[in-house]
CSV table of C-alpha atoms in Angstrom, one decimal:
chain,number,residue,atom,x,y,z
V,1,MET,CA,0.0,0.0,0.0
V,2,ALA,CA,2.7,2.4,0.8
V,3,ASP,CA,4.4,1.7,-2.6
V,4,LYS,CA,1.2,2.3,-4.4
V,5,PHE,CA,0.8,5.8,-3.1
V,6,ASN,CA,4.6,6.5,-3.1
V,7,LEU,CA,4.6,6.9,0.6
V,8,PRO,CA,7.8,6.1,2.7
V,9,SER,CA,7.9,2.8,4.4
V,10,LEU,CA,8.2,3.1,8.3
V,11,SER,CA,9.5,0.8,10.9
V,12,GLN,CA,7.4,-0.5,13.6
V,13,GLU,CA,9.3,1.7,16.0
V,14,GLU,CA,8.8,4.7,13.7
V,15,LEU,CA,5.0,4.0,13.5
V,16,LYS,CA,4.8,3.4,17.3
V,17,GLY,CA,6.7,6.9,17.9
V,18,MET,CA,4.1,8.5,15.5
V,19,VAL,CA,1.2,7.1,17.2
V,20,GLU,CA,2.5,8.0,20.6
V,21,GLY,CA,3.1,11.6,19.4
V,22,MET,CA,-0.3,11.9,18.1
V,23,ALA,CA,-1.7,10.6,21.4
V,24,GLU,CA,0.4,13.0,23.3
V,25,MET,CA,-0.9,16.0,21.2
V,26,ILE,CA,-4.5,14.8,21.5
V,27,SER,CA,-4.1,14.5,25.3
V,28,ARG,CA,-2.4,17.8,25.5
V,29,GLN,CA,-5.1,19.6,23.4
V,30,SER,CA,-7.8,17.9,25.7
V,31,LYS,CA,-6.2,19.5,28.6
V,32,ALA,CA,-5.7,23.0,27.2
V,33,ARG,CA,-7.5,25.9,29.0
V,34,ARG,CA,-8.0,29.4,27.5
V,35,VAL,CA,-9.5,32.3,29.5
V,36,LYS,CA,-12.4,33.9,27.7
V,37,VAL,CA,-11.5,37.7,27.4
V,38,VAL,CA,-13.9,40.1,28.9
V,39,PRO,CA,-12.8,43.8,28.0
V,40,GLN,CA,-12.7,46.4,30.6
V,41,LYS,CA,-14.7,49.5,29.6
V,42,VAL,CA,-12.4,52.5,30.3
V,43,ALA,CA,-13.7,55.1,27.8
V,44,ASP,CA,-17.0,55.9,26.6
V,45,GLU,CA,-17.7,55.3,22.9
V,46,THR,CA,-17.8,58.6,20.7
V,47,THR,CA,-17.1,59.6,17.1
V,48,GLU,CA,-15.6,63.0,18.1
V,49,LYS,CA,-12.0,63.4,18.2
V,50,PRO,CA,-10.2,64.7,21.1
V,51,VAL,CA,-9.0,68.4,21.8
V,52,PHE,CA,-5.4,68.7,22.8
V,53,ILE,CA,-3.6,71.0,25.3
V,54,ASN,CA,-0.7,71.1,22.6
V,55,PRO,CA,-2.2,71.2,19.1
V,56,ILE,CA,1.0,69.8,17.6
V,57,VAL,CA,0.2,66.3,19.2
V,58,GLU,CA,-2.4,66.1,16.6
V,59,GLU,CA,0.1,65.6,14.0
V,60,ILE,CA,0.7,62.0,15.0
V,61,TYR,CA,-2.6,61.3,13.4
V,62,ARG,CA,-1.2,62.5,10.1
V,63,HIS,CA,2.0,60.3,10.0
V,64,ASP,CA,3.0,56.8,9.6
V,65,LEU,CA,6.0,55.3,11.2
V,66,ARG,CA,8.3,57.3,8.8
V,67,ILE,CA,7.4,60.3,10.9
V,68,ASP,CA,9.8,63.2,10.7
V,69,HIS,CA,12.2,63.0,13.6
V,70,VAL,CA,12.3,66.8,14.0
V,71,LEU,CA,8.4,66.7,14.6
V,72,VAL,CA,9.2,63.9,17.3
V,73,ARG,CA,11.8,66.1,18.9
V,74,GLN,CA,9.4,69.0,19.1
V,75,ILE,CA,6.6,67.0,20.7
V,76,LEU,CA,9.3,65.5,23.3
V,77,ALA,CA,10.2,69.0,24.1
V,78,LEU,CA,6.7,70.0,25.2
V,79,PRO,CA,6.0,70.5,28.9
V,80,ARG,CA,5.9,67.1,30.5
V,81,GLU,CA,2.6,67.2,32.3
V,82,SER,CA,0.6,68.7,29.4
V,83,LEU,CA,2.3,66.3,27.0
V,84,LEU,CA,1.4,63.2,29.2
V,85,SER,CA,-2.2,64.5,29.5
V,86,ASP,CA,-2.3,64.8,25.6
V,87,LEU,CA,-0.8,61.2,24.9
V,88,THR,CA,-3.4,59.7,27.6
V,89,LYS,CA,-6.1,61.3,25.2
V,90,VAL,CA,-4.6,59.8,22.2
V,91,ILE,CA,-4.5,56.3,23.8
V,92,TYR,CA,-8.0,56.6,25.1
V,93,ASP,CA,-9.3,57.9,21.8
V,94,SER,CA,-8.0,54.5,20.1
V,95,MET,CA,-10.7,52.9,22.5
V,96,ALA,CA,-13.4,55.5,22.5
V,97,ARG,CA,-13.6,55.8,18.6
V,98,PHE,CA,-12.5,52.1,18.1
V,99,VAL,CA,-15.9,51.3,16.5
V,100,TRP,CA,-15.8,54.3,14.3
V,101,PHE,CA,-12.3,53.8,13.0
V,102,LYS,CA,-13.1,50.0,12.4
V,103,ASN,CA,-16.4,50.5,10.7
V,104,GLU,CA,-16.2,54.0,9.1
V,105,THR,CA,-12.5,54.2,8.0
V,106,GLU,CA,-10.1,52.0,5.8
V,107,TRP,CA,-6.7,51.3,7.5
V,108,ASN,CA,-4.1,53.6,6.4
V,109,GLU,CA,-0.6,53.8,7.8
V,110,SER,CA,-0.5,57.4,7.7
V,111,THR,CA,-3.6,57.9,9.9
V,112,HIS,CA,-4.0,54.7,11.8
V,113,ASN,CA,-0.7,54.5,13.8
V,114,PHE,CA,-1.3,57.2,16.2
V,115,VAL,CA,-1.6,54.9,19.2
V,116,LEU,CA,1.9,53.4,18.6
V,117,HIS,CA,3.2,56.9,18.2
V,118,ALA,CA,1.8,57.8,21.6
V,119,ILE,CA,3.2,54.6,23.1
V,120,PHE,CA,6.7,55.1,21.8
V,121,LEU,CA,6.7,58.6,23.1
V,122,LEU,CA,5.7,57.3,26.6
V,123,ILE,CA,8.5,54.9,26.4
V,124,GLU,CA,11.0,57.5,25.5
V,125,LEU,CA,9.8,59.7,28.4
V,126,LYS,CA,10.0,56.9,30.7
V,127,ALA,CA,6.5,57.9,32.0
V,128,GLU,CA,6.2,55.4,34.7
V,129,GLU,CA,3.3,57.7,36.0
V,130,ARG,CA,1.3,56.5,33.1
V,131,LEU,CA,1.8,52.8,33.6
V,132,TRP,CA,-2.2,52.7,34.4
V,133,VAL,CA,-2.9,54.1,30.8
V,134,LEU,CA,-0.8,51.1,29.3
V,135,LEU,CA,-2.5,48.6,31.6
V,136,ASP,CA,-5.8,49.7,30.4
V,137,ILE,CA,-4.9,48.9,26.7
V,138,LEU,CA,-4.0,45.4,27.8
V,139,ARG,CA,-7.4,45.2,29.3
V,140,GLN,CA,-9.1,45.2,26.1
V,141,ASP,CA,-10.2,42.4,23.9
V,142,GLU,CA,-8.7,40.7,20.9
V,143,ASN,CA,-10.6,42.8,18.3
V,144,TYR,CA,-9.1,45.9,19.6
V,145,LEU,CA,-5.6,44.6,20.1
V,146,ASP,CA,-5.5,43.0,16.7
V,147,TYR,CA,-6.9,46.1,15.1
V,148,TRP,CA,-4.3,48.5,16.7
V,149,PHE,CA,-1.4,46.2,17.4
V,150,ASN,CA,-1.5,42.8,15.9
V,151,ASP,CA,2.2,41.6,15.7
V,152,PHE,CA,3.2,44.7,17.7
V,153,LEU,CA,1.6,43.2,20.5
V,154,THR,CA,4.2,40.5,21.0
V,155,GLU,CA,7.0,42.4,19.6
V,156,ARG,CA,6.9,45.9,21.1
V,157,ILE,CA,4.5,46.0,24.0
V,158,TRP,CA,7.0,44.4,26.4
V,159,GLU,CA,9.2,47.5,26.0
V,160,SER,CA,6.5,49.8,27.2
V,161,ILE,CA,6.0,47.3,30.0
V,162,TYR,CA,9.6,47.3,30.8
V,163,ASN,CA,9.9,51.1,30.9
V,164,LEU,CA,6.8,52.1,32.6
V,165,GLY,CA,6.6,49.3,35.0
V,166,PHE,CA,10.4,49.2,36.0
V,167,HIS,CA,9.7,50.1,39.6
V,168,GLN,CA,6.2,49.0,39.8
V,169,LEU,CA,6.4,45.1,40.0
V,170,ASP,CA,3.5,44.8,42.2
V,171,GLU,CA,1.4,46.5,39.6
V,172,LEU,CA,2.6,44.2,37.0
V,173,ALA,CA,2.1,41.0,39.1
V,174,ALA,CA,-1.5,42.2,39.8
V,175,PHE,CA,-2.3,42.5,36.1
V,176,ILE,CA,-1.0,39.0,35.5
V,177,LYS,CA,-3.4,37.7,38.3
V,178,GLU,CA,-6.6,39.6,36.8
V,179,PRO,CA,-9.4,37.4,35.7
V,180,ASP,CA,-10.5,37.6,32.1
V,181,ARG,CA,-7.4,39.0,30.5
V,182,TYR,CA,-5.9,38.2,27.1
V,183,CYS,CA,-3.2,35.5,27.1
V,184,TYR,CA,-0.6,37.5,25.2
V,185,CYS,CA,-1.1,40.7,27.4
V,186,ARG,CA,-0.4,38.8,30.3
V,187,THR,CA,2.7,37.0,28.7
V,188,GLU,CA,4.3,40.2,27.7
V,189,ILE,CA,4.3,41.2,31.3
V,190,ALA,CA,6.4,38.0,32.1
V,191,VAL,CA,8.6,38.8,29.2
V,192,ALA,CA,9.2,42.4,30.7
V,193,LEU,CA,9.9,40.9,34.3
V,194,SER,CA,12.6,38.4,32.7
V,195,GLN,CA,14.1,41.3,30.7
V,196,ILE,CA,14.6,43.4,34.0
V,197,VAL,CA,16.6,40.6,35.5
V,198,LEU,CA,18.8,40.2,32.2
V,199,HIS,CA,19.5,44.0,31.9
V,200,HIS,CA,19.8,44.5,35.8
V,201,PRO,CA,21.1,41.4,37.5
V,202,GLU,CA,20.9,43.4,40.9
V,203,ARG,CA,17.4,43.2,40.7
V,204,ARG,CA,17.2,39.3,40.4
V,205,ASN,CA,15.8,38.7,44.0
V,206,GLU,CA,13.1,41.2,43.6
V,207,VAL,CA,11.9,39.8,40.4
V,208,ILE,CA,12.1,36.1,41.4
V,209,ALA,CA,9.9,37.1,44.4
V,210,CYS,CA,7.5,38.5,42.1
V,211,PHE,CA,7.3,35.5,39.9
V,212,ARG,CA,7.0,33.3,42.8
V,213,ASP,CA,4.0,35.2,44.1
V,214,ILE,CA,2.5,34.9,40.4
V,215,LEU,CA,3.2,31.2,40.2
V,216,ASN,CA,1.7,30.4,43.7
V,217,PHE,CA,-1.4,32.5,42.7
V,218,PHE,CA,-1.8,30.0,39.8
V,219,ILE,CA,-1.4,27.1,42.0
V,220,GLU,CA,-4.0,28.3,44.6
V,221,HIS,CA,-6.4,29.2,41.7
V,222,ASN,CA,-5.7,26.2,39.6
V,223,GLU,CA,-9.4,25.4,38.9
V,224,ASP,CA,-10.5,29.0,38.1
V,225,GLU,CA,-11.4,29.3,34.5
V,226,ARG,CA,-11.2,32.9,34.4
V,227,ILE,CA,-7.5,32.8,35.6
V,228,ILE,CA,-5.9,29.7,34.4
V,229,ASP,CA,-4.8,29.8,30.6
V,230,THR,CA,-2.4,26.8,30.0
V,231,GLU,CA,-0.5,28.4,27.1
V,232,MET,CA,0.0,31.8,29.1
V,233,ILE,CA,1.3,29.8,31.9
V,234,GLY,CA,3.7,27.9,29.5
V,235,LEU,CA,4.9,31.2,28.0
V,236,THR,CA,5.4,32.7,31.4
V,237,ILE,CA,7.5,29.6,32.3
V,238,SER,CA,9.4,30.2,29.2
V,239,SER,CA,10.3,33.8,30.3
V,240,ILE,CA,11.6,32.4,33.7
V,241,VAL,CA,13.7,29.8,31.9
V,242,ASP,CA,15.2,32.7,29.7
V,243,MET,CA,16.4,34.4,33.1
V,244,GLN,CA,17.4,31.0,34.4
V,245,GLY,CA,15.0,31.2,37.2
V,246,ILE,CA,16.3,28.0,38.9
V,247,GLU,CA,15.0,29.4,42.5
V,248,LEU,CA,11.4,28.8,41.0
V,249,ILE,CA,11.9,25.0,40.2
V,250,PRO,CA,9.7,24.1,43.3
V,251,GLU,CA,6.7,26.1,42.1
V,252,ILE,CA,7.1,25.2,38.6
V,253,THR,CA,7.2,21.5,39.5
V,254,GLU,CA,4.0,21.9,41.5
V,255,ILE,CA,2.4,23.7,38.4
V,256,TYR,CA,3.4,20.7,36.0
V,257,GLY,CA,1.8,18.3,38.6
V,258,LEU,CA,-1.5,20.2,38.6
V,259,GLU,CA,-1.4,20.0,34.6
V,260,ILE,CA,-2.3,23.7,34.3
V,261,VAL,CA,0.5,24.4,31.7
V,262,ASN,CA,1.0,23.5,28.1
V,263,PRO,CA,4.1,21.4,27.8
V,264,GLY,CA,4.3,22.2,24.1
V,265,VAL,CA,5.1,25.8,24.8
V,266,ALA,CA,7.8,25.5,27.4
V,267,GLY,CA,8.8,21.7,27.1
V,268,ASN,CA,8.2,19.2,29.7
V,269,LEU,CA,9.3,19.6,33.3
V,270,ASP,CA,12.6,17.8,32.5
V,271,ASP,CA,13.3,20.3,29.8
V,272,VAL,CA,12.5,23.2,32.0
V,273,ILE,CA,14.8,22.1,34.7
V,274,ARG,CA,17.6,21.3,32.3
V,275,GLU,CA,17.3,24.7,30.4
V,276,SER,CA,17.1,26.6,33.5
V,277,HIS,CA,20.5,25.2,34.9
V,278,TYR,CA,22.2,24.6,31.4
V,279,PRO,CA,20.7,26.5,28.4
V,280,THR,CA,21.1,24.5,25.2
V,281,TYR,CA,21.8,27.7,23.1
V,282,LYS,CA,24.4,30.0,24.7
V,283,PHE,CA,23.1,33.4,23.3
V,284,ASP,CA,22.5,36.7,25.0
V,285,ARG,CA,18.7,36.6,25.9
V,286,ARG,CA,18.5,40.2,26.6
V,287,ARG,CA,16.3,42.0,24.0
V,288,ASP,CA,17.4,45.4,22.6
V,289,LEU,CA,16.0,48.7,24.2
V,290,PRO,CA,16.4,51.1,21.5
V,291,ASP,CA,15.7,54.9,21.8
V,292,ILE,CA,12.7,56.2,20.0
V,293,PHE,CA,14.6,57.2,16.7
V,294,SER,CA,16.4,54.0,16.5
V,295,ARG,CA,13.1,52.1,16.8
V,296,TYR,CA,11.5,54.1,14.2
V,297,HIS,CA,14.5,53.7,12.0
V,298,GLU,CA,14.5,49.9,12.4
V,299,ILE,CA,10.8,49.6,11.4
V,300,VAL,CA,11.1,51.8,8.3
V,301,SER,CA,14.3,50.0,7.4
V,302,THR,CA,13.0,46.3,7.6
V,303,TRP,CA,9.2,46.1,7.2
V,304,ILE,CA,7.9,45.5,3.8
V,305,ALA,CA,5.2,47.9,4.3
V,306,TYR,CA,7.8,50.8,4.2
V,307,THR,CA,10.9,49.3,2.4
V,308,ASP,CA,8.6,48.3,-0.8
V,309,GLU,CA,7.3,51.7,-1.1
V,310,LYS,CA,8.7,54.9,-2.1
V,311,PRO,CA,8.9,57.6,0.7
V,312,LYS,CA,5.8,59.8,1.0
V,313,ALA,CA,8.0,62.8,2.0
V,314,GLU,CA,11.5,64.0,1.8
V,315,PRO,CA,13.8,61.8,4.0
V,316,TYR,CA,14.1,63.0,7.5
V,317,GLU,CA,17.2,64.3,9.1
V,318,ARG,CA,19.3,61.3,10.6
V,319,ARG,CA,22.6,62.7,11.6
V,320,ASP,CA,21.7,63.1,15.2
V,321,TYR,CA,21.0,59.5,15.9
V,322,ASN,CA,22.7,57.2,13.2
V,323,ALA,CA,25.4,56.2,15.5
V,324,GLN,CA,22.9,54.8,17.9
V,325,ILE,CA,21.1,52.6,15.5
V,326,LYS,CA,21.4,48.9,16.3
V,327,PRO,CA,18.5,47.2,14.3
V,328,HIS,CA,18.0,43.6,15.6
V,329,ARG,CA,16.0,42.2,12.7
V,330,THR,CA,17.7,41.5,9.4
V,331,GLU,CA,14.9,39.9,7.5
V,332,LYS,CA,12.1,42.1,6.0
V,333,LYS,CA,8.8,41.6,7.6
V,334,PRO,CA,5.3,42.3,6.0
V,335,GLY,CA,3.1,44.8,7.8
V,336,ARG,CA,-0.1,43.5,9.5
V,337,ASN,CA,-2.4,44.8,6.6
V,338,ASP,CA,0.0,44.0,3.8
V,339,PRO,CA,-0.9,41.1,1.3
V,340,CYS,CA,0.5,37.8,2.7
V,341,PRO,CA,4.0,36.9,1.3
V,342,CYS,CA,2.8,33.4,0.7
V,343,GLY,CA,0.6,34.5,-2.2
V,344,SER,CA,-2.8,33.4,-0.7
V,345,GLY,CA,-4.4,36.9,-1.4
V,346,LYS,CA,-5.3,37.4,2.2
V,347,LYS,CA,-3.7,40.1,4.5
V,348,TYR,CA,-0.9,39.0,6.3
V,349,LYS,CA,-2.5,39.2,9.8
V,350,LYS,CA,-5.3,36.9,8.5
V,351,CYS,CA,-2.9,34.4,7.1
V,352,CYS,CA,0.7,33.3,7.9
V,353,LEU,CA,1.2,35.7,10.8
V,354,GLY,CA,-1.2,33.5,12.9
V,355,ASN,CA,0.9,30.4,12.0
V,356,GLU,CA,4.1,32.1,12.9
V,357,GLU,CA,2.7,32.9,16.5
């Protein structure tokens, strides 16, 4: 039969391995648990645009990520309190007018990246007093997050959590414990916590204590469907492995015993213990922390949405920041609303992006 259909012949041992692998996958899927996301309403729906203290802030509604760096510098030079107030309005505008933007407008890089500009500006300002604004973004549902962020959620949001939550670990831990929150918003908190240790080893004990509190919370609430998400817990453990959190092995062992972790994400318990002590791949797990200009430069230099288009305006001045640019991605990546490179005819975010994640 195998020859008739040009199928490879398999030994009994290989067939047994395939069967066991399929059985393990089916068992894993049967135990998977996902939290149903319930967004928190933080802004009343409207179709009216906000009025800003500093009118120049409205310019970020008219620029894609090739925004003129002179303009960025002018915005950053505004009085801090009034600027933070305006950036907060921008972010809440993305929630208040979400339905209007989604139903009444066509996505355009020049007009729909204002919330990203606002977040990048908050990062540059290290606006820890606006962490609550960022967490309100993360309290929204998949429709909102997919529309405004998509792949940015798992590529960039950790930076804002890192910078705004650097001295507020209790607030970050509290968010991970909140019921009804989206898996990938919670896991980006874990990424940021891990990166704090990797960039600042002197804070290791503090972050370990934070993670221990989080893991014990999962153990205590192991039957709570509004809390326990097996993929989220797997990704959280992966972040702990990145920082070689061997101090947390007892809690991780208990979590595996309760079967509230997806082993397909972080590996089985033996894998986690081994990787925590002796990482297979000896590479620096610290992620880049670029300044705002380097971040913009990386995006416009590597994303297909920008590199395949002719500039819409004269090139902006780069002399002030060129020496600091350290782009970490070398391959070109399509934007979330670009045609998928696979040729399916679908948008990238509705096709291969989901497979990559």
